[in-house]
């Protein structure tokens, strides 16, 4: 496994970008550019991001895998609202959301890469072992 400095930075990048996305969504929908004055219920969109946070901090491979797919919903929202919001501040926040999501996705996928390679290698070795046993019979 790659447990060097780059691997550590990718892990911290995933944690930081996920935490930043939570703060960004809350700030966007409550303070910076809420849909309604005084804040909006859309701030609750940050709540689902709390679910994978513990697993990402603990380096849970499964959590990093599924969260890297789920987070793409936030990318979609950022791009759609970036193009469609008439409020320029809200549009800027939307593009910021999309950028933070990209950072998380890249960090998570690159962090997981050595684990996926090791899993493929182990599966290949197991398959070769099974084939050798079945040929001998």
mmCIF file of C-alpha atoms in Angstrom, residues 54-116:
data_model
loop_
_atom_site.group_PDB
_atom_site.id
_atom_site.type_symbol
_atom_site.label_atom_id
_atom_site.label_comp_id
_atom_site.label_asym_id
_atom_site.label_seq_id
_atom_site.Cartn_x
_atom_site.Cartn_y
_atom_site.Cartn_z
ATOM 1 C CA UNK A 54 -16.714 10.086 10.556
ATOM 2 C CA UNK A 55 -15.856 7.318 8.076
ATOM 3 C CA UNK A 56 -13.699 9.643 5.994
ATOM 4 C CA UNK A 57 -11.803 10.747 9.099
ATOM 5 C CA UNK A 58 -11.310 7.085 10.107
ATOM 6 C CA UNK A 59 -10.098 6.188 6.564
ATOM 7 C CA UNK A 60 -12.913 3.734 5.975
ATOM 8 C CA UNK A 61 -12.470 2.595 2.379
ATOM 9 C CA UNK A 62 -16.137 1.721 1.917
ATOM 10 C CA UNK A 63 -17.266 5.154 3.158
ATOM 11 C CA UNK A 64 -14.820 6.900 0.843
ATOM 12 C CA UNK A 65 -16.112 4.817 -2.078
ATOM 13 C CA UNK A 66 -19.801 5.498 -1.638
ATOM 14 C CA UNK A 67 -19.374 9.102 -0.553
ATOM 15 C CA UNK A 68 -17.342 9.864 -3.688
ATOM 16 C CA UNK A 69 -20.394 8.829 -5.718
ATOM 17 C CA UNK A 70 -23.063 10.502 -3.563
ATOM 18 C CA UNK A 71 -21.177 13.782 -3.486
ATOM 19 C CA UNK A 72 -21.672 14.092 -7.234
ATOM 20 C CA UNK A 73 -25.269 15.113 -6.461
ATOM 21 C CA UNK A 74 -23.821 18.263 -4.890
ATOM 22 C CA UNK A 75 -21.700 18.808 -7.989
ATOM 23 C CA UNK A 76 -24.847 18.607 -10.107
ATOM 24 C CA UNK A 77 -26.637 21.099 -7.882
ATOM 25 C CA UNK A 78 -23.675 23.472 -8.044
ATOM 26 C CA UNK A 79 -23.483 23.403 -11.819
ATOM 27 C CA UNK A 80 -27.250 23.751 -12.308
ATOM 28 C CA UNK A 81 -27.535 26.627 -9.845
ATOM 29 C CA UNK A 82 -24.328 28.205 -11.157
ATOM 30 C CA UNK A 83 -25.878 28.460 -14.595
ATOM 31 C CA UNK A 84 -29.435 29.250 -13.552
ATOM 32 C CA UNK A 85 -29.303 31.470 -10.447
ATOM 33 C CA UNK A 86 -30.091 35.073 -11.253
ATOM 34 C CA UNK A 87 -28.406 36.302 -8.074
ATOM 35 C CA UNK A 88 -24.692 36.600 -8.965
ATOM 36 C CA UNK A 89 -23.572 35.928 -5.385
ATOM 37 C CA UNK A 90 -25.624 32.745 -5.265
ATOM 38 C CA UNK A 91 -24.252 31.695 -8.656
ATOM 39 C CA UNK A 92 -20.700 32.247 -7.382
ATOM 40 C CA UNK A 93 -21.480 30.139 -4.303
ATOM 41 C CA UNK A 94 -22.857 27.416 -6.578
ATOM 42 C CA UNK A 95 -19.662 27.321 -8.640
ATOM 43 C CA UNK A 96 -17.697 27.239 -5.394
ATOM 44 C CA UNK A 97 -19.721 24.241 -4.281
ATOM 45 C CA UNK A 98 -18.945 22.459 -7.561
ATOM 46 C CA UNK A 99 -15.229 23.220 -7.158
ATOM 47 C CA UNK A 100 -15.132 21.896 -3.578
ATOM 48 C CA UNK A 101 -16.921 18.737 -4.696
ATOM 49 C CA UNK A 102 -14.321 18.258 -7.441
ATOM 50 C CA UNK A 103 -11.556 18.582 -4.868
ATOM 51 C CA UNK A 104 -13.188 15.978 -2.611
ATOM 52 C CA UNK A 105 -13.809 13.598 -5.497
ATOM 53 C CA UNK A 106 -10.211 13.809 -6.741
ATOM 54 C CA UNK A 107 -8.750 13.351 -3.250
ATOM 55 C CA UNK A 108 -11.037 10.417 -2.437
ATOM 56 C CA UNK A 109 -10.491 8.602 -5.736
ATOM 57 C CA UNK A 110 -6.722 9.041 -5.661
ATOM 58 C CA UNK A 111 -6.631 8.007 -2.003
ATOM 59 C CA UNK A 112 -8.564 4.821 -2.860
ATOM 60 C CA UNK A 113 -6.487 3.941 -5.910
ATOM 61 C CA UNK A 114 -3.829 1.812 -4.126
ATOM 62 C CA UNK A 115 -6.551 -0.100 -2.261
ATOM 63 C CA UNK A 116 -8.364 -0.881 -5.500
#
